[in-house]
Amino acid sequence: MRVQDGMERLTQQQLRVLLKFVRGCYACHDRDALISYLLYGISTLVPAELAAFTEIDGGGRIVDMRVEPSTATLPGFRRLFERHLPQHPHFTYYQQTGDASAVKLSDFLTRRRFHALKLYSELYEPMNIEYVMSVLVPGPRPCLLAVSLHRGRRDFSERDRLLLNLLHPHLIQAYANAEAIRVMRQEVGLLGQAMEARDQGVVLLTKDGRVRLINSRAQQWLADYFGRSSQHVDHLPVVFRTWLAHQEASLNVTDDVPLPRKPFVVERQGERLVIRHLCEADRCILLMEQQPVSVQPVAFKLSDLTRREAEVLLWVAHGKTNVEVAEILGLSSRTVQKHLEHIFKKLGVETRVAATRALAVGAFRKR
């Protein structure tokens, strides 16, 4: 079977390489390990002379930057990149649209216009870089993560873009998993200490699905959401086991691109339980956390926004991307963008930042 997007298709060999890379991403249970895996391995998927990982905070400052090969960069590359970031078309495009999918410099600039920028003359030209393709991943709020590929002689093709876009949702989920582990380790140390964690449920399973270890919070949530006894839990509910089996099977396909390994989510009485599946060679770990189902749309009473528009705005104000808002509210990212366009028009603003600021200061009133 071939994966097709428009006129572009993947060969069976390209699909096998993509599947192998996706499995490797999910096997990285540590942020640094995932970043290293991306930088060293992504060129097997989309050939490039230089790969970069950049973490940018809400103020446009670089929190972390890693490049492979590191010897290919200029002295002061990080400082130069931060200086020219406001001029970078990829960054400005995301600020305006919230679209985090793969984009190329040539989508926005002719080579003539690109060469006229200081971004080129001071940063890219000295490294013989002519072509760049990037994809963005939501990081710890309010940070944004960019995975960028660079070439000197040949622009990236639409097939390269297709590969990166197929990988994109898996990058988002793999990074979210790694972040969940990082937070858990920060708060409670290793798994033994996590057994009595206050705000996270932790379940350690054998490969055949038997419960080896479970903390009291996870026991309580299983009882609350599934009616399970909090005593003598040795197997998960059937719906859980079915989900886990599907998760395992999804990465063993050989003829299609797997769907992202999204968390298991169940709702009750205004709250949701989110369960992430992290699997190693001989055991699986389930991390559980409880969240409110939605943010109360306080803006709904303050303007002409509809309730759905108010919900979208509240989640945007919480630093969520269009993709994340769509997943939270059960919409498509295109519908979220349409809601934002209506919000901008009603509030008399042009950007996400301005709309968020209007919400913060209560600058809009019922007309």
CSV table of N, CA and C in Angstrom, one decimal, residues 68-190:
chain,number,residue,atom,x,y,z
A,68,GLU,N,23.3,19.2,14.6
A,68,GLU,CA,24.1,18.1,14.2
A,68,GLU,C,24.4,18.1,12.6
A,69,PRO,N,25.6,18.1,12.2
A,69,PRO,CA,26.8,18.1,13.0
A,69,PRO,C,27.2,19.4,13.6
A,70,SER,N,27.6,19.5,14.8
A,70,SER,CA,27.9,20.7,15.5
A,70,SER,C,29.0,21.5,14.9
A,71,THR,N,29.9,20.8,14.2
A,71,THR,CA,31.1,21.4,13.5
A,71,THR,C,30.7,22.3,12.3
A,72,ALA,N,29.4,22.1,11.9
A,72,ALA,CA,29.0,22.8,10.6
A,72,ALA,C,28.5,24.2,10.9
A,73,THR,N,28.4,24.6,12.2
A,73,THR,CA,27.8,25.9,12.5
A,73,THR,C,28.9,27.0,12.7
A,74,LEU,N,28.4,28.2,12.6
A,74,LEU,CA,29.3,29.4,12.8
A,74,LEU,C,29.5,29.6,14.3
A,75,PRO,N,30.6,30.2,14.7
A,75,PRO,CA,30.8,30.7,16.1
A,75,PRO,C,29.7,31.7,16.4
A,76,GLY,N,29.0,31.5,17.5
A,76,GLY,CA,27.9,32.5,17.8
A,76,GLY,C,26.6,32.2,17.0
A,77,PHE,N,26.5,31.0,16.5
A,77,PHE,CA,25.3,30.7,15.7
A,77,PHE,C,24.0,30.9,16.4
A,78,ARG,N,24.0,30.5,17.7
A,78,ARG,CA,22.8,30.6,18.5
A,78,ARG,C,22.4,32.1,18.7
A,79,ARG,N,23.4,32.9,19.0
A,79,ARG,CA,23.2,34.4,19.1
A,79,ARG,C,22.7,35.0,17.8
A,80,LEU,N,23.3,34.7,16.7
A,80,LEU,CA,22.9,35.2,15.4
A,80,LEU,C,21.4,34.8,15.1
A,81,PHE,N,21.1,33.5,15.3
A,81,PHE,CA,19.8,33.0,15.0
A,81,PHE,C,18.7,33.7,15.9
A,82,GLU,N,19.0,33.9,17.1
A,82,GLU,CA,18.0,34.6,18.0
A,82,GLU,C,17.9,36.1,17.5
A,83,ARG,N,18.9,36.7,17.1
A,83,ARG,CA,18.9,38.1,16.6
A,83,ARG,C,18.0,38.2,15.4
A,84,HIS,N,18.1,37.2,14.5
A,84,HIS,CA,17.3,37.3,13.2
A,84,HIS,C,16.0,36.5,13.3
A,85,LEU,N,15.6,36.0,14.4
A,85,LEU,CA,14.4,35.2,14.5
A,85,LEU,C,13.2,36.0,14.1
A,86,PRO,N,13.0,37.2,14.5
A,86,PRO,CA,11.8,38.0,14.1
A,86,PRO,C,11.7,38.1,12.6
A,87,GLN,N,12.8,37.9,11.9
A,87,GLN,CA,12.8,38.1,10.4
A,87,GLN,C,12.5,36.7,9.7
A,88,HIS,N,12.5,35.7,10.5
A,88,HIS,CA,12.5,34.3,9.9
A,88,HIS,C,11.0,34.0,9.5
A,89,PRO,N,10.8,33.7,8.2
A,89,PRO,CA,9.5,33.5,7.7
A,89,PRO,C,8.7,32.4,8.4
A,90,HIS,N,9.4,31.3,8.8
A,90,HIS,CA,8.8,30.2,9.5
A,90,HIS,C,8.1,30.6,10.8
A,91,PHE,N,8.9,31.4,11.5
A,91,PHE,CA,8.4,31.9,12.9
A,91,PHE,C,7.3,32.8,12.7
A,92,THR,N,7.4,33.8,11.8
A,92,THR,CA,6.3,34.8,11.6
A,92,THR,C,5.0,34.1,11.1
A,93,TYR,N,5.2,33.1,10.2
A,93,TYR,CA,4.0,32.4,9.7
A,93,TYR,C,3.3,31.7,10.8
A,94,TYR,N,4.0,31.1,11.7
A,94,TYR,CA,3.4,30.4,12.8
A,94,TYR,C,2.6,31.3,13.7
A,95,GLN,N,3.3,32.5,14.0
A,95,GLN,CA,2.6,33.5,14.8
A,95,GLN,C,1.3,34.0,14.3
A,96,GLN,N,1.3,34.1,12.9
A,96,GLN,CA,0.1,34.6,12.3
A,96,GLN,C,-1.0,33.6,12.1
A,97,THR,N,-0.6,32.3,11.9
A,97,THR,CA,-1.6,31.3,11.6
A,97,THR,C,-1.8,30.2,12.6
A,98,GLY,N,-0.8,29.9,13.4
A,98,GLY,CA,-0.8,28.8,14.3
A,98,GLY,C,-0.6,27.5,13.6
A,99,ASP,N,-0.2,27.5,12.4
A,99,ASP,CA,0.0,26.3,11.6
A,99,ASP,C,1.4,25.8,11.9
A,100,ALA,N,1.6,24.6,12.5
A,100,ALA,CA,2.9,24.1,12.9
A,100,ALA,C,3.4,23.0,11.9
A,101,SER,N,2.7,22.8,10.8
A,101,SER,CA,3.1,21.7,9.8
A,101,SER,C,4.4,22.2,9.1
A,102,ALA,N,4.9,21.2,8.3
A,102,ALA,CA,6.2,21.5,7.6
A,102,ALA,C,6.1,22.6,6.6
A,103,VAL,N,7.0,23.5,6.6
A,103,VAL,CA,7.1,24.6,5.7
A,103,VAL,C,8.5,24.8,5.2
A,104,LYS,N,8.7,25.3,4.0
A,104,LYS,CA,10.0,25.5,3.4
A,104,LYS,C,10.2,27.1,3.3
A,105,LEU,N,11.4,27.5,3.3
A,105,LEU,CA,11.7,28.9,3.1
A,105,LEU,C,11.2,29.3,1.7
A,106,SER,N,11.3,28.4,0.7
A,106,SER,CA,10.9,28.8,-0.6
A,106,SER,C,9.3,28.9,-0.7
A,107,ASP,N,8.6,28.5,0.3
A,107,ASP,CA,7.2,28.8,0.3
A,107,ASP,C,6.9,30.3,0.5
A,108,PHE,N,7.8,31.0,1.0
A,108,PHE,CA,7.6,32.4,1.4
A,108,PHE,C,8.4,33.4,0.6
A,109,LEU,N,9.6,32.9,0.2
A,109,LEU,CA,10.6,33.8,-0.4
A,109,LEU,C,11.2,33.3,-1.7
A,110,THR,N,11.4,34.1,-2.7
A,110,THR,CA,12.2,33.7,-3.8
A,110,THR,C,13.7,33.7,-3.4
A,111,ARG,N,14.5,33.1,-4.1
A,111,ARG,CA,16.0,33.1,-3.7
A,111,ARG,C,16.5,34.5,-3.7
A,112,ARG,N,16.0,35.3,-4.6
A,112,ARG,CA,16.5,36.7,-4.7
A,112,ARG,C,16.1,37.5,-3.4
A,113,ARG,N,14.9,37.4,-3.0
A,113,ARG,CA,14.4,38.0,-1.8
A,113,ARG,C,15.1,37.4,-0.5
A,114,PHE,N,15.3,36.1,-0.5
A,114,PHE,CA,16.0,35.5,0.6
A,114,PHE,C,17.4,36.0,0.7
A,115,HIS,N,18.1,36.1,-0.4
A,115,HIS,CA,19.5,36.6,-0.4
A,115,HIS,C,19.6,38.0,0.0
A,116,ALA,N,18.6,38.8,-0.1
A,116,ALA,CA,18.6,40.2,0.3
A,116,ALA,C,18.5,40.4,1.8
A,117,LEU,N,18.1,39.4,2.5
A,117,LEU,CA,17.9,39.5,4.0
A,117,LEU,C,19.3,39.3,4.7
A,118,LYS,N,19.4,40.0,5.9
A,118,LYS,CA,20.5,39.8,6.8
A,118,LYS,C,20.5,38.4,7.4
A,119,LEU,N,19.3,37.8,7.5
A,119,LEU,CA,19.1,36.4,7.9
A,119,LEU,C,20.0,35.5,7.0
A,120,TYR,N,20.0,35.8,5.8
A,120,TYR,CA,20.8,35.0,4.8
A,120,TYR,C,22.3,35.4,4.9
A,121,SER,N,22.6,36.7,4.7
A,121,SER,CA,24.0,37.1,4.6
A,121,SER,C,24.8,36.9,5.9
A,122,GLU,N,24.2,37.0,7.1
A,122,GLU,CA,24.9,36.9,8.3
A,122,GLU,C,24.8,35.5,8.9
A,123,LEU,N,23.8,34.7,8.6
A,123,LEU,CA,23.6,33.4,9.2
A,123,LEU,C,23.7,32.2,8.3
A,124,TYR,N,23.0,32.2,7.2
A,124,TYR,CA,22.9,31.0,6.3
A,124,TYR,C,24.0,31.0,5.3
A,125,GLU,N,24.3,32.2,4.7
A,125,GLU,CA,25.3,32.2,3.6
A,125,GLU,C,26.7,31.7,4.1
A,126,PRO,N,27.2,32.1,5.2
A,126,PRO,CA,28.5,31.7,5.7
A,126,PRO,C,28.6,30.1,5.9
A,127,MET,N,27.4,29.5,6.1
A,127,MET,CA,27.4,28.0,6.2
A,127,MET,C,27.0,27.3,5.0
A,128,ASN,N,26.9,28.1,3.9
A,128,ASN,CA,26.5,27.5,2.6
A,128,ASN,C,25.1,26.9,2.6
A,129,ILE,N,24.2,27.5,3.3
A,129,ILE,CA,22.8,27.0,3.4
A,129,ILE,C,21.9,27.8,2.5
A,130,GLU,N,21.2,27.2,1.6
A,130,GLU,CA,20.3,27.8,0.7
A,130,GLU,C,18.8,27.4,0.9
A,131,TYR,N,18.6,26.3,1.5
A,131,TYR,CA,17.3,25.8,1.7
A,131,TYR,C,17.0,25.3,3.1
A,132,VAL,N,15.8,25.6,3.6
A,132,VAL,CA,15.5,25.2,5.0
A,132,VAL,C,14.0,24.7,5.0
A,133,MET,N,13.8,23.6,5.7
A,133,MET,CA,12.4,23.1,5.9
A,133,MET,C,12.3,22.8,7.4
A,134,SER,N,11.2,23.3,8.0
A,134,SER,CA,11.0,23.1,9.5
A,134,SER,C,9.6,22.6,9.8
A,135,VAL,N,9.5,22.0,11.0
A,135,VAL,CA,8.2,21.6,11.5
A,135,VAL,C,8.3,22.0,13.0
A,136,LEU,N,7.1,22.4,13.5
A,136,LEU,CA,7.1,22.9,14.9
A,136,LEU,C,6.3,22.0,15.8
A,137,VAL,N,6.8,21.9,17.1
A,137,VAL,CA,6.1,21.0,18.1
A,137,VAL,C,5.9,21.9,19.3
A,138,PRO,N,4.7,21.8,19.8
A,138,PRO,CA,4.4,22.5,21.1
A,138,PRO,C,5.3,22.0,22.2
A,139,GLY,N,5.9,22.9,23.0
A,139,GLY,CA,6.7,22.5,24.1
A,139,GLY,C,6.1,22.9,25.4
A,140,PRO,N,6.9,22.9,26.5
A,140,PRO,CA,6.3,23.4,27.8
A,140,PRO,C,5.9,24.8,27.6
A,141,ARG,N,4.7,25.1,28.0
A,141,ARG,CA,4.2,26.5,27.8
A,141,ARG,C,5.1,27.5,28.5
A,142,PRO,N,5.4,28.6,27.8
A,142,PRO,CA,4.9,29.0,26.5
A,142,PRO,C,5.9,28.8,25.4
A,143,CYS,N,6.7,27.7,25.5
A,143,CYS,CA,7.8,27.5,24.6
A,143,CYS,C,7.3,26.8,23.3
A,144,LEU,N,8.1,27.0,22.2
A,144,LEU,CA,7.8,26.4,21.0
A,144,LEU,C,9.1,25.7,20.5
A,145,LEU,N,8.9,24.5,20.0
A,145,LEU,CA,10.1,23.7,19.5
A,145,LEU,C,10.1,23.6,18.0
A,146,ALA,N,11.3,23.8,17.4
A,146,ALA,CA,11.4,23.7,16.0
A,146,ALA,C,12.4,22.6,15.6
A,147,VAL,N,12.1,21.7,14.7
A,147,VAL,CA,13.0,20.8,14.1
A,147,VAL,C,13.2,21.2,12.7
A,148,SER,N,14.5,21.6,12.4
A,148,SER,CA,14.8,22.2,11.1
A,148,SER,C,15.8,21.4,10.3
A,149,LEU,N,15.6,21.3,9.0
A,149,LEU,CA,16.6,20.6,8.1
A,149,LEU,C,17.1,21.6,7.2
A,150,HIS,N,18.4,21.5,6.8
A,150,HIS,CA,19.1,22.5,6.0
A,150,HIS,C,19.9,21.8,4.9
A,151,ARG,N,19.9,22.5,3.7
A,151,ARG,CA,20.6,22.0,2.6
A,151,ARG,C,21.3,23.2,1.9
A,152,GLY,N,22.3,22.8,1.1
A,152,GLY,CA,23.0,23.8,0.3
A,152,GLY,C,22.8,23.8,-1.2
A,153,ARG,N,22.4,22.7,-1.7
A,153,ARG,CA,22.4,22.6,-3.2
A,153,ARG,C,21.0,22.3,-3.8
A,154,ARG,N,20.1,21.7,-3.1
A,154,ARG,CA,18.8,21.3,-3.6
A,154,ARG,C,17.7,21.5,-2.7
A,155,ASP,N,16.6,22.1,-3.1
A,155,ASP,CA,15.5,22.4,-2.3
A,155,ASP,C,14.8,21.1,-1.9
A,156,PHE,N,14.1,21.2,-0.8
A,156,PHE,CA,13.3,20.0,-0.3
A,156,PHE,C,12.1,19.8,-1.2
A,157,SER,N,11.8,18.6,-1.5
A,157,SER,CA,10.7,18.2,-2.4
A,157,SER,C,9.4,18.1,-1.6
A,158,GLU,N,8.3,18.0,-2.4
A,158,GLU,CA,7.0,17.8,-1.8
A,158,GLU,C,6.9,16.4,-1.1
A,159,ARG,N,7.7,15.5,-1.6
A,159,ARG,CA,7.7,14.2,-0.9
A,159,ARG,C,8.4,14.3,0.4
A,160,ASP,N,9.5,15.2,0.5
A,160,ASP,CA,10.2,15.4,1.8
A,160,ASP,C,9.2,16.1,2.7
A,161,ARG,N,8.4,17.0,2.2
A,161,ARG,CA,7.4,17.7,3.1
A,161,ARG,C,6.4,16.6,3.6
A,162,LEU,N,5.9,15.8,2.7
A,162,LEU,CA,5.0,14.7,3.1
A,162,LEU,C,5.5,13.8,4.2
A,163,LEU,N,6.8,13.4,4.1
A,163,LEU,CA,7.4,12.6,5.1
A,163,LEU,C,7.4,13.3,6.4
A,164,LEU,N,7.8,14.6,6.4
A,164,LEU,CA,7.9,15.3,7.7
A,164,LEU,C,6.5,15.6,8.3
A,165,ASN,N,5.5,15.8,7.4
A,165,ASN,CA,4.2,16.0,8.0
A,165,ASN,C,3.6,14.7,8.5
A,166,LEU,N,3.9,13.5,7.9
A,166,LEU,CA,3.5,12.2,8.4
A,166,LEU,C,4.1,11.9,9.8
A,167,LEU,N,5.4,12.4,9.9
A,167,LEU,CA,6.1,12.2,11.2
A,167,LEU,C,5.6,13.2,12.2
A,168,HIS,N,5.1,14.3,11.8
A,168,HIS,CA,4.8,15.4,12.8
A,168,HIS,C,3.9,15.0,14.0
A,169,PRO,N,2.7,14.4,13.8
A,169,PRO,CA,1.9,14.1,14.9
A,169,PRO,C,2.6,13.1,15.9
A,170,HIS,N,3.5,12.2,15.4
A,170,HIS,CA,4.2,11.3,16.2
A,170,HIS,C,5.3,12.1,17.0
A,171,LEU,N,5.9,13.1,16.4
A,171,LEU,CA,6.9,13.9,17.2
A,171,LEU,C,6.2,14.6,18.3
A,172,ILE,N,5.0,15.1,18.1
A,172,ILE,CA,4.2,15.8,19.1
A,172,ILE,C,3.9,14.9,20.3
A,173,GLN,N,3.5,13.7,19.9
A,173,GLN,CA,3.1,12.7,21.0
A,173,GLN,C,4.3,12.2,21.7
A,174,ALA,N,5.4,11.9,21.0
A,174,ALA,CA,6.6,11.3,21.6
A,174,ALA,C,7.2,12.4,22.5
A,175,TYR,N,7.2,13.6,22.1
A,175,TYR,CA,7.7,14.7,23.0
A,175,TYR,C,6.8,14.9,24.2
A,176,ALA,N,5.5,14.8,24.0
A,176,ALA,CA,4.6,14.9,25.2
A,176,ALA,C,4.9,13.8,26.2
A,177,ASN,N,5.1,12.6,25.7
A,177,ASN,CA,5.4,11.4,26.5
A,177,ASN,C,6.7,11.7,27.3
A,178,ALA,N,7.7,12.2,26.6
A,178,ALA,CA,9.0,12.4,27.2
A,178,ALA,C,8.9,13.5,28.3
A,179,GLU,N,8.1,14.5,28.0
A,179,GLU,CA,7.9,15.6,29.0
A,179,GLU,C,7.1,15.1,30.2
A,180,ALA,N,6.2,14.2,30.0
A,180,ALA,CA,5.4,13.6,31.1
A,180,ALA,C,6.3,12.8,32.0
A,181,ILE,N,7.3,12.1,31.5
A,181,ILE,CA,8.3,11.4,32.3
A,181,ILE,C,9.2,12.3,33.0
A,182,ARG,N,9.6,13.4,32.3
A,182,ARG,CA,10.5,14.4,32.9
A,182,ARG,C,9.8,15.0,34.2
A,183,VAL,N,8.6,15.4,34.0
A,183,VAL,CA,7.8,16.0,35.1
A,183,VAL,C,7.7,15.0,36.3
A,184,MET,N,7.4,13.8,35.9
A,184,MET,CA,7.2,12.7,37.0
A,184,MET,C,8.5,12.6,37.7
A,185,ARG,N,9.6,12.5,37.0
A,185,ARG,CA,10.9,12.3,37.7
A,185,ARG,C,11.3,13.5,38.5
A,186,GLN,N,11.0,14.7,38.1
A,186,GLN,CA,11.3,15.9,38.9
A,186,GLN,C,10.5,15.8,40.1
A,187,GLU,N,9.2,15.4,40.1
A,187,GLU,CA,8.4,15.5,41.2
A,187,GLU,C,8.6,14.4,42.2
A,188,VAL,N,8.8,13.2,41.7
A,188,VAL,CA,8.8,12.1,42.6
A,188,VAL,C,10.0,11.2,42.5
A,189,GLY,N,11.0,11.5,41.7
A,189,GLY,CA,12.2,10.7,41.5
A,189,GLY,C,11.9,9.5,40.7
A,190,LEU,N,12.5,8.4,41.0
A,190,LEU,CA,12.3,7.1,40.3
A,190,LEU,C,11.0,6.5,40.6
